[in-house]
Amino acid sequence: MTTDLQREQLAKLVASFMSYSAGHLPDDVKLRLTEMSKIENEGFAPDIYNVMQKNMELADSLKRPSCQDTGIPQFFCRVGSKWPYLDIIEDALIDAVKEATAKAPLRPNAVEVFDEKNTGNNIGTHSPWIDWEIVKDSDVLELYFYMAGGGCSLPGFSKVLMPLEGYEGIAKAVFEQMTTYGVNACPPCLVGIGIAGSSEVAAKLSKKALLRQVGSHNPNPKAAEMEKLIEDGLNSIGLGPGGFGGKLSVMGVNIEQASRHPATLAMGMSTACWAHRRAGIRINPDFTYDFFTHKGAAL
Amino acid sequence: MSTFEFKTPVTEEDIRKVHIGDVIYLTGDIVTGRDDVHHRVAISGKEPPVDLTGKAIFHAGPIMKKISAEGEPDKYKVISVGPTTSMRMEKAQAEFLAKTGVKIIIGKGGMGPKTTQGCIDNCAIHTIFPGGCAVVAAEEVVGVEGVEWLDLGMPEAMWKLKAERFGPLIVSIDSYGGNLIENNKIEFNEKREKALEELKGKLNFMD
Ligand code: SF4
C-alpha cells in the first residue's frame, strides 16, 4: 500500500494547525489572561495588558504569528497503537514544519550545533523535536505542538536534589529561577515542574506539565496543594506583566511526577511565556479531527 | 512618569530629558541587532555597515518576508518583530554604544551594570517594548530600507527599519545610572524570601 497520499494529507493538516496556533493562543490561556488583566489595575500593568490584547487581535486579523519568536518546533505525539499510518508520522511532521515555516511564515530557528549555522527552514538534527507515547487500544493520533521560544526556555533547568532538601528545596529553586530569569520570559508565565528520580525524566515531565491546561490540577491532592502553594507564593512576588511589577506573577503552576529513587529527588522546570503557543489536535484514521485546545477554530 | 515623542537622530538633549519609568514613542530609524551583530561590532571589531549615530538599536530577530519578484531588487516586509532578551547583549552593549553612537536601545527584560555604565558614558538609554507583542510592533514599522549582514541568517541580520510612533518604549535604564528592572529585582528578591518563609513547613510530604 502506498501511503504518499496520507502523508501529504497529514502534513497539510499539521501545517495549517501549526500556522493557526502561531497566531492564536489556546482558549484556557486567553481566559486566564483576561482574568489576570482585570486584577492588574495599577502601574504599567494595564497598559501592557492592553498592548497584549491588541497584539492578539492584530495577529488574528492579519493572520500573522503573534510573536516573532516562533520557537523550536516541538511535537508530543500520543499515538494510538491502532492508528493505521504509524510509518508516515515522522516524515509528515517534517514536511509540515517545512511548509508552515515557508507559509505562516515561521522564523527559522534551527541552528546546527557545532556548525553554528541556521538551517533556514527549522529542519535540523532532531528538529523538529518529536516525543512519542503509545496509547493502547486507540486508533487516534493525539498531537501536541509547542513553540519553545528563546526567552521562555531560558528559566528551564533540571537538577537532582538530595532527598533531605525536600519539596521545599524544589520550591526554593523555582522561586530563584523565576526572580532571576522570569522577567526575560515574558511574564505572566505558566510554570511547569517535573519531579522524578533522575534529571532527564524530571525535565521531560516539566515540559509535559506545560501541555496541561492552565487552571487544571494534579490529581494527587498533595501535588495539587503544592501547585497552589507555589502559585500563591510566586504571585506574592508580583513580577507583573513584562516584569514591571504588579499584583500577580504567573498564569499558574503545573506539576507532573514519576516515582523517584529513595536516594534522589530530581526536579525539572520549564516555563511558558504569556504567549503560550501550545496546540492540541486529535486526528482520526479518516483524517477528521478535533482541534481541542482552540474550540471553534477553522483550519 | 512622563511621555515623550522622539525623532531620529535622537540628541543628547533628548536623552537627558528622560528618566526610568518614562515612556517614549519613537519615529525614524531603527536597526535590528542581536547576539551576532553585537559580537561582530564589539568583539570582532568590524565596522558596522550602517551609520547608527543618533539611531535606535532594536534587540529583535524578526520574521521578514521577501515581497520582490525574481530578478527585481530585494524588497522585504516585516511580518512579526518583537523584542528579544536584552541581557544576552550585556557583555558587548557598552562597547557597542561607544563604537556606534546609538542613543536608544530597545529590548525586553533589563540589562546589567556594564550597560548602565555604558549609558552614562555615552549618554544613551535602554528601553523595553512589551514582550511578545510582535504584530503591534510590526504595524508600527512603516518601511524596510534594507538589510545588512544577511549572511548571519534572518533573525540575526541587521534590518534597517523606518518606524512611526514606535512604542510604548518604557525607559528601563537612563543616562543618570537609574535601572528600573534592577530596582524591581531588589524588591522581587525581598518578597521571594518572605514567600519562602511562608512556605516553611507546608511542604513536608516526607514523614
Ligand atoms: S518569551 Fe515568548 S512571547 Fe516573549 S519573545 Fe519569547 S516566544 Fe515571544
Coordinates of C-alpha atoms and ligand atoms in Angstrom, one line a residue:
Chain A
M1 CA 0.0 0.0 0.0
T2 CA 1.4 3.4 -0.9
T3 CA 0.9 6.0 1.8
D4 CA 2.0 9.1 -0.2
L5 CA -1.5 10.4 -0.1
Q6 CA -1.9 10.0 3.6
R7 CA 1.5 11.6 4.2
E8 CA 0.5 14.6 2.2
Q9 CA -2.9 14.8 3.9
L10 CA -1.4 14.6 7.4
A11 CA 1.4 17.1 6.5
K12 CA -1.1 19.6 5.1
L13 CA -3.4 19.3 8.1
V14 CA -0.5 19.7 10.6
A15 CA 1.0 22.6 8.7
S16 CA -2.2 24.6 8.9
F17 CA -2.7 23.5 12.5
M18 CA 0.8 24.9 13.2
S19 CA 0.2 28.1 11.4
Y20 CA -3.0 28.7 13.2
S21 CA -1.5 28.1 16.6
A22 CA 1.3 30.5 15.8
G23 CA -1.2 33.3 15.7
H24 CA -3.8 32.2 18.3
L25 CA -3.4 31.4 21.9
P26 CA -5.3 28.4 23.3
D27 CA -8.7 29.0 24.9
D28 CA -7.5 28.4 28.5
V29 CA -4.6 30.8 28.2
K30 CA -6.8 33.6 26.7
L31 CA -9.3 33.1 29.5
R32 CA -6.6 33.3 32.2
L33 CA -5.0 36.4 30.7
T34 CA -8.4 38.1 30.7
E35 CA -8.9 37.2 34.3
M36 CA -5.5 38.5 35.3
S37 CA -5.9 41.7 33.3
K38 CA -8.9 42.6 35.5
I39 CA -6.8 42.2 38.7
E40 CA -3.7 44.0 37.4
N41 CA -5.1 47.6 37.6
E42 CA -2.0 49.5 38.8
G43 CA 1.2 50.9 37.4
F44 CA 2.4 49.8 34.0
A45 CA 0.3 46.6 34.1
P46 CA -3.0 47.9 32.5
D47 CA -1.0 49.4 29.6
I48 CA 0.9 46.3 29.0
Y49 CA -2.2 44.1 29.1
N50 CA -3.8 46.5 26.5
V51 CA -0.8 46.1 24.1
M52 CA -1.0 42.3 24.6
Q53 CA -4.7 42.3 23.8
K54 CA -4.2 44.5 20.8
N55 CA -1.4 42.1 19.7
M56 CA -3.7 39.1 19.9
E57 CA -6.4 40.9 17.8
L58 CA -3.9 42.0 15.2
A59 CA -2.3 38.6 14.9
D60 CA -5.8 37.2 14.3
S61 CA -7.0 39.8 11.8
L62 CA -3.7 40.0 9.8
K63 CA -3.1 36.2 10.1
R64 CA 0.4 36.6 11.5
P65 CA 2.5 34.8 14.1
S66 CA 1.7 36.7 17.3
C67 CA 5.3 36.6 18.4
Q68 CA 8.3 36.8 16.1
D69 CA 9.9 34.0 18.0
T70 CA 8.0 31.0 16.8
G71 CA 10.4 28.9 18.7
I72 CA 11.9 25.5 18.1
P73 CA 9.1 23.3 16.9
Q74 CA 8.3 20.5 19.3
F75 CA 5.7 17.7 18.8
F76 CA 4.4 15.5 21.5
C77 CA 2.6 12.5 19.9
R78 CA 0.3 10.3 21.8
V79 CA -0.3 7.8 19.1
G80 CA -2.9 5.1 19.3
S81 CA -1.5 1.6 18.8
K82 CA -4.2 1.1 16.2
W83 CA -3.6 4.3 14.3
P84 CA -3.1 3.0 10.7
Y85 CA -0.3 5.2 9.5
L86 CA 2.5 4.9 12.0
D87 CA 5.1 4.8 9.3
I88 CA 4.4 8.2 7.9
I89 CA 4.0 10.4 11.0
E90 CA 7.6 11.5 11.3
D91 CA 8.0 12.3 7.7
A92 CA 4.7 14.1 7.6
L93 CA 5.7 16.2 10.6
I94 CA 8.9 17.2 9.0
D95 CA 7.0 18.1 5.8
A96 CA 4.6 20.1 7.9
V97 CA 7.3 22.1 9.6
K98 CA 8.9 23.0 6.2
E99 CA 5.5 24.1 4.8
A100 CA 4.5 26.1 7.9
T101 CA 7.9 27.7 8.1
A102 CA 7.6 28.9 4.5
K103 CA 3.9 29.8 4.5
A104 CA 2.9 31.0 8.0
P105 CA 5.8 32.2 7.9
L106 CA 7.6 30.9 11.0
R107 CA 11.0 32.2 11.9
P108 CA 13.8 29.8 11.0
N109 CA 15.3 29.0 14.4
A110 CA 17.2 25.7 13.9
V111 CA 20.9 26.4 14.5
E112 CA 23.0 23.3 13.9
V113 CA 25.2 22.8 17.0
F114 CA 29.0 22.8 16.2
D115 CA 28.5 24.0 12.7
E116 CA 26.7 27.1 14.2
K117 CA 24.6 27.6 11.1
N118 CA 20.9 28.3 10.8
T119 CA 19.4 25.7 8.5
G120 CA 16.9 28.2 7.3
N121 CA 13.8 26.0 7.5
N122 CA 13.5 24.8 11.1
I123 CA 14.7 21.3 10.0
G124 CA 17.8 20.1 11.6
T125 CA 19.3 17.4 13.8
H126 CA 16.4 16.3 15.9
S127 CA 14.4 19.3 14.8
P128 CA 11.5 19.2 14.9
W129 CA 11.8 17.5 18.3
I130 CA 9.4 14.6 18.4
D131 CA 8.3 12.9 21.7
W132 CA 6.4 9.6 21.4
E133 CA 3.9 7.9 23.6
I134 CA 1.9 4.9 22.6
V135 CA -1.8 4.7 23.7
K136 CA -3.1 1.2 23.7
D137 CA -6.4 0.2 22.1
S138 CA -6.7 3.5 20.4
D139 CA -6.8 4.4 16.7
V140 CA -6.4 8.2 17.3
L141 CA -3.3 10.3 16.9
E142 CA -3.2 12.9 19.6
L143 CA -0.7 15.6 18.7
Y144 CA 0.5 18.5 20.7
F145 CA 2.5 21.2 19.1
Y146 CA 4.6 23.6 21.2
M147 CA 6.7 26.5 20.1
A148 CA 9.6 26.7 22.5
G149 CA 10.8 30.3 22.3
G150 CA 14.2 31.5 23.5
G151 CA 13.2 33.8 26.3
C152 CA 10.7 31.4 27.8
S153 CA 13.1 28.5 27.6
L154 CA 15.7 30.4 29.5
P155 CA 14.5 29.7 33.0
G156 CA 14.4 26.0 32.2
F157 CA 16.7 23.7 34.1
S158 CA 16.8 20.4 35.9
K159 CA 18.9 19.1 38.8
V160 CA 19.0 16.3 41.3
L161 CA 18.5 17.3 44.9
M162 CA 19.3 15.3 48.0
P163 CA 16.0 14.0 49.4
L164 CA 16.6 15.8 52.6
E165 CA 16.4 19.1 50.7
G166 CA 12.8 18.1 50.5
Y167 CA 10.0 19.6 48.5
E168 CA 10.9 22.9 49.9
G169 CA 14.2 22.7 48.1
I170 CA 12.2 22.3 44.8
A171 CA 10.1 25.4 45.6
K172 CA 13.2 27.4 46.5
A173 CA 14.9 26.6 43.2
V174 CA 11.8 27.5 41.3
F175 CA 11.4 30.8 43.1
E176 CA 15.1 31.7 42.5
Q177 CA 14.8 30.8 38.8
M178 CA 11.7 33.0 38.4
T179 CA 13.2 36.0 40.2
T180 CA 16.4 35.7 38.2
Y181 CA 15.2 34.9 34.7
G182 CA 11.4 35.4 34.9
V183 CA 11.4 38.9 33.6
N184 CA 13.0 37.7 30.4
A185 CA 10.4 35.1 29.8
C186 CA 7.6 37.5 29.0
P187 CA 5.6 37.0 32.2
P188 CA 3.0 36.1 33.2
C189 CA 4.4 32.6 32.7
L190 CA 3.0 29.2 33.2
V191 CA 5.4 27.2 35.3
G192 CA 5.9 23.5 34.7
I193 CA 7.6 21.4 37.3
G194 CA 8.6 17.8 37.0
I195 CA 9.6 15.6 40.0
A196 CA 11.2 12.2 39.5
G197 CA 14.3 10.1 40.3
S198 CA 16.7 11.4 37.6
S199 CA 17.2 14.7 35.9
E200 CA 16.1 13.9 32.3
V201 CA 12.8 12.4 33.5
A202 CA 12.1 15.4 35.7
A203 CA 13.0 17.7 32.8
K204 CA 10.7 16.0 30.4
L205 CA 7.8 15.9 32.9
S206 CA 8.2 19.6 33.4
K207 CA 7.6 20.2 29.7
K208 CA 4.6 17.9 29.8
A209 CA 3.2 19.8 32.7
L210 CA 3.1 22.8 30.4
L211 CA 0.9 20.9 28.0
R212 CA -1.7 20.6 30.7
Q213 CA -4.4 23.2 30.8
V214 CA -3.9 26.5 32.7
G215 CA -6.1 26.1 35.8
S216 CA -6.0 22.3 35.8
H217 CA -4.9 20.5 38.9
N218 CA -2.7 17.5 39.5
P219 CA -4.9 14.5 40.5
N220 CA -2.8 13.8 43.6
P221 CA -4.1 16.1 46.3
K222 CA -0.7 16.8 47.8
A223 CA 0.7 17.7 44.4
A224 CA -2.3 19.9 43.8
E225 CA -1.6 21.6 47.1
M226 CA 2.0 22.2 46.2
E227 CA 0.9 23.7 42.8
K228 CA -1.3 26.1 44.7
L229 CA 1.3 27.0 47.3
I230 CA 3.9 27.7 44.7
E231 CA 1.5 29.6 42.6
D232 CA 0.4 31.8 45.5
G233 CA 4.0 32.3 46.6
L234 CA 5.1 33.3 43.2
N235 CA 2.2 35.7 42.8
S236 CA 3.0 37.3 46.1
I237 CA 6.4 38.4 44.5
G238 CA 4.4 40.4 41.9
L239 CA 6.5 40.3 38.8
G240 CA 3.6 41.7 36.9
P241 CA 3.3 41.6 33.1
G242 CA 6.7 42.1 31.5
G243 CA 8.4 42.2 34.9
F244 CA 7.3 45.8 35.5
G245 CA 5.7 44.8 38.8
G246 CA 2.1 44.0 39.6
K247 CA -0.2 42.0 41.8
L248 CA 0.5 38.7 40.1
S249 CA 3.4 36.8 38.5
V250 CA 2.2 33.6 36.9
M251 CA -0.7 32.1 35.0
G252 CA -0.4 29.0 37.0
V253 CA 1.9 26.2 38.2
N254 CA 1.5 22.6 36.9
I255 CA 3.4 19.7 38.4
E256 CA 3.9 16.2 36.9
Q257 CA 5.6 13.4 38.7
A258 CA 7.2 10.0 38.4
S259 CA 8.3 7.7 41.2
R260 CA 11.7 8.7 42.5
H261 CA 14.7 6.7 43.7
P262 CA 14.9 6.6 47.6
A263 CA 18.2 8.4 47.4
T264 CA 17.3 11.1 44.8
L265 CA 14.8 13.9 44.4
A266 CA 15.2 15.2 40.9
M267 CA 13.4 18.3 39.7
G268 CA 12.9 19.9 36.4
M269 CA 11.5 23.2 35.5
S270 CA 10.1 24.6 32.2
T271 CA 8.3 27.9 31.7
A272 CA 5.9 29.1 29.0
C273 CA 5.6 32.8 28.3
W274 CA 2.2 34.6 28.2
A275 CA 2.2 33.8 24.5
H276 CA 1.9 30.1 25.4
R277 CA 1.6 28.6 21.9
R278 CA 0.5 25.1 22.7
A279 CA -2.0 23.4 20.5
G280 CA -3.6 20.0 20.6
I281 CA -5.4 18.1 17.9
R282 CA -6.9 14.6 17.8
I283 CA -6.8 13.1 14.3
N284 CA -8.9 10.1 13.4
P285 CA -7.9 7.4 10.8
D286 CA -10.1 9.2 8.2
F287 CA -8.3 12.5 9.0
T288 CA -11.3 14.1 10.5
Y289 CA -10.1 15.9 13.6
D290 CA -10.9 17.7 16.8
F291 CA -8.8 20.8 17.4
F292 CA -9.5 20.6 21.1
T293 CA -7.3 23.4 22.5
H294 CA -8.8 26.0 20.2
K295 CA -12.5 25.4 20.1
G296 CA -14.3 26.7 17.0
A297 CA -11.1 27.3 15.1
A298 CA -11.3 26.7 11.4
L299 CA -8.2 25.3 9.7
Chain B
M1 CA 6.3 59.4 34.7
S2 CA 6.3 61.4 31.5
T3 CA 5.7 60.5 27.9
F4 CA 7.9 61.7 25.1
E5 CA 7.8 61.8 21.3
F6 CA 11.3 61.5 19.8
K7 CA 12.5 61.5 16.2
T8 CA 15.9 60.2 15.0
P9 CA 18.5 61.4 15.0
V10 CA 18.0 61.5 18.8
T11 CA 20.2 64.1 20.5
E12 CA 21.9 64.1 23.9
E13 CA 19.5 66.8 24.9
D14 CA 16.6 64.5 24.2
I15 CA 18.2 61.7 26.2
R16 CA 18.9 64.0 29.2
K17 CA 15.2 64.7 29.5
V18 CA 14.2 61.1 30.2
H19 CA 14.3 59.0 33.4
I20 CA 13.5 55.5 34.2
G21 CA 9.8 54.8 34.1
D22 CA 9.2 57.4 31.4
V23 CA 7.6 56.3 28.1
I24 CA 8.8 57.1 24.6
Y25 CA 7.3 56.8 21.2
L26 CA 10.0 56.9 18.5
T27 CA 9.8 57.9 14.9
G28 CA 12.6 57.3 12.5
D29 CA 15.4 54.9 12.0
I30 CA 15.6 51.6 14.0
V31 CA 18.1 48.9 13.2
T32 CA 17.8 45.4 14.5
G33 CA 20.8 43.7 16.1
R34 CA 21.1 40.7 18.4
D35 CA 24.0 38.5 19.6
D36 CA 25.9 38.1 16.3
V37 CA 25.7 41.8 15.3
H38 CA 27.0 42.8 18.8
H39 CA 29.7 40.2 18.5
R40 CA 30.8 41.5 15.2
V41 CA 30.9 45.1 16.2
A42 CA 32.0 45.0 19.8
I43 CA 34.1 41.8 19.9
S44 CA 35.4 41.1 16.4
G45 CA 35.8 44.8 15.8
K46 CA 34.1 45.0 12.5
E47 CA 32.9 48.4 11.2
P48 CA 29.1 48.5 11.3
P49 CA 27.8 48.7 7.7
V50 CA 25.3 51.4 8.7
D51 CA 25.8 54.8 10.3
L52 CA 24.0 54.3 13.6
T53 CA 24.6 57.8 15.1
G54 CA 21.5 59.0 16.9
K55 CA 19.5 55.9 15.9
A56 CA 18.0 53.1 17.8
I57 CA 19.3 49.5 18.0
F58 CA 16.4 47.0 18.4
H59 CA 17.3 43.7 20.1
A60 CA 15.0 41.7 17.8
G61 CA 15.1 38.8 15.4
P62 CA 12.2 39.5 13.1
I63 CA 10.2 37.3 10.7
M64 CA 10.6 39.0 7.3
K65 CA 9.0 38.2 4.0
K66 CA 10.6 38.9 0.6
I67 CA 8.0 40.7 -1.5
S68 CA 10.0 41.5 -4.6
A69 CA 9.6 39.3 -7.7
E70 CA 12.5 37.2 -9.1
G71 CA 15.1 39.4 -10.8
E72 CA 13.9 42.6 -9.1
P73 CA 15.9 44.3 -6.4
D74 CA 15.2 42.7 -3.0
K75 CA 12.3 44.1 -1.1
Y76 CA 11.0 43.0 2.3
K77 CA 8.1 43.3 4.6
V78 CA 8.0 42.9 8.4
I79 CA 5.6 40.1 9.4
S80 CA 6.4 40.0 13.1
V81 CA 9.1 41.8 15.1
G82 CA 9.2 41.9 18.9
P83 CA 12.0 42.4 21.4
T84 CA 14.3 39.6 22.4
T85 CA 16.1 39.2 25.8
S86 CA 18.4 42.2 26.1
M87 CA 20.5 40.7 28.9
R88 CA 22.2 38.4 26.2
M89 CA 23.9 41.5 24.9
E90 CA 25.2 42.7 28.3
K91 CA 28.8 41.6 27.5
A92 CA 29.0 43.7 24.4
Q93 CA 26.5 46.6 24.8
A94 CA 28.6 49.3 26.3
E95 CA 31.3 48.9 23.7
F96 CA 28.7 48.8 21.0
L97 CA 27.3 52.2 22.2
A98 CA 30.7 53.7 22.3
K99 CA 31.6 52.5 18.8
T100 CA 28.3 53.3 17.1
G101 CA 26.8 56.4 18.7
V102 CA 23.4 54.6 19.1
K103 CA 21.2 56.6 21.5
I104 CA 18.3 54.2 22.3
I105 CA 18.5 50.5 22.9
I106 CA 15.2 48.7 22.6
G107 CA 14.7 45.2 24.0
K108 CA 13.0 43.3 26.8
G109 CA 13.9 42.4 30.4
G110 CA 16.6 44.6 32.0
M111 CA 20.3 44.9 31.4
G112 CA 23.2 44.9 33.9
P113 CA 25.8 47.2 35.4
K114 CA 28.1 47.3 32.4
T115 CA 25.3 48.6 30.2
T116 CA 24.1 51.0 32.9
Q117 CA 27.7 52.5 32.9
G118 CA 27.7 52.5 29.1
C119 CA 24.5 54.5 29.1
I120 CA 26.1 57.1 31.5
D121 CA 29.3 57.3 29.5
N122 CA 27.6 57.5 26.1
C123 CA 24.5 59.4 27.0
A124 CA 22.2 56.6 25.9
I125 CA 19.2 54.8 27.3
H126 CA 17.7 51.3 27.4
T127 CA 14.0 50.9 26.8
I128 CA 11.6 48.0 26.8
F129 CA 8.9 47.2 24.3
P130 CA 6.2 44.9 25.7
G131 CA 7.5 41.4 25.1
G132 CA 5.6 39.1 22.8
C133 CA 3.7 42.0 21.1
A134 CA 5.4 41.5 17.8
V135 CA 2.5 42.2 15.5
V136 CA 1.8 45.6 17.2
A137 CA 5.5 46.4 16.7
A138 CA 5.4 45.2 13.0
E139 CA 2.4 47.5 12.4
E140 CA 4.4 50.5 13.7
V141 CA 7.1 49.8 11.2
V142 CA 6.2 51.8 8.1
G143 CA 9.1 50.7 5.8
V144 CA 12.0 48.4 5.4
E145 CA 15.0 50.2 4.0
G146 CA 17.2 47.2 3.5
V147 CA 19.3 44.6 5.2
E148 CA 22.9 44.2 6.1
W149 CA 24.9 41.1 7.2
L150 CA 22.1 38.7 5.9
D151 CA 24.8 36.0 6.0
L152 CA 24.0 35.8 9.7
G153 CA 20.6 34.5 8.9
M154 CA 17.2 36.1 9.1
P155 CA 16.9 36.6 12.9
E156 CA 20.5 37.8 13.3
A157 CA 20.9 40.2 10.4
M158 CA 20.7 44.0 10.6
W159 CA 17.3 45.0 9.3
K160 CA 17.0 48.7 8.6
L161 CA 13.5 49.8 9.6
K162 CA 11.6 53.0 9.4
A163 CA 9.1 53.3 12.3
E164 CA 6.4 55.7 13.2
R165 CA 5.4 56.3 16.8
F166 CA 7.2 53.1 17.8
G167 CA 6.2 52.2 21.3
P168 CA 5.4 52.2 24.1
L169 CA 9.1 52.1 25.0
I170 CA 9.4 52.1 28.7
V171 CA 12.7 53.6 29.9
S172 CA 14.5 51.0 32.0
I173 CA 18.0 52.5 32.1
D174 CA 18.5 56.2 31.9
S175 CA 21.7 58.3 31.3
Y176 CA 21.9 59.0 35.0
G177 CA 22.5 55.5 36.2
G178 CA 18.9 54.6 37.0
N179 CA 17.9 51.0 36.4
L180 CA 14.2 50.2 36.7
I181 CA 14.4 46.4 36.4
E182 CA 17.3 46.1 38.8
N183 CA 15.3 48.2 41.3
N184 CA 12.3 45.8 40.7
K185 CA 14.6 42.8 41.2
I186 CA 15.7 44.0 44.6
E187 CA 12.0 44.2 45.6
F188 CA 11.3 40.8 44.0
N189 CA 14.1 39.2 45.9
E190 CA 12.9 40.6 49.2
K191 CA 9.4 39.3 48.5
R192 CA 10.8 36.0 47.5
E193 CA 12.5 35.5 50.8
K194 CA 9.2 36.4 52.5
A195 CA 7.3 33.9 50.3
L196 CA 9.7 31.1 51.1
E197 CA 9.4 31.9 54.8
E198 CA 5.7 31.5 54.4
L199 CA 6.1 28.1 52.8
K200 CA 8.2 26.7 55.6
G201 CA 6.7 23.5 57.0
K202 CA 3.9 23.4 54.4
L203 CA 5.6 21.1 52.0
N204 CA 6.6 18.4 54.5
F205 CA 5.4 15.4 52.5
M206 CA 8.2 13.2 53.9
D207 CA 7.3 11.7 57.3
Ligands
SF4_1 S1 9.3 34.7 25.7 FE1 7.5 34.1 24.4 S2 6.4 36.0 24.0 FE2 8.4 36.5 24.7 S3 9.6 36.8 22.9 FE3 10.0 34.7 23.6 S4 8.5 33.5 22.5 FE4 7.8 35.6 22.3

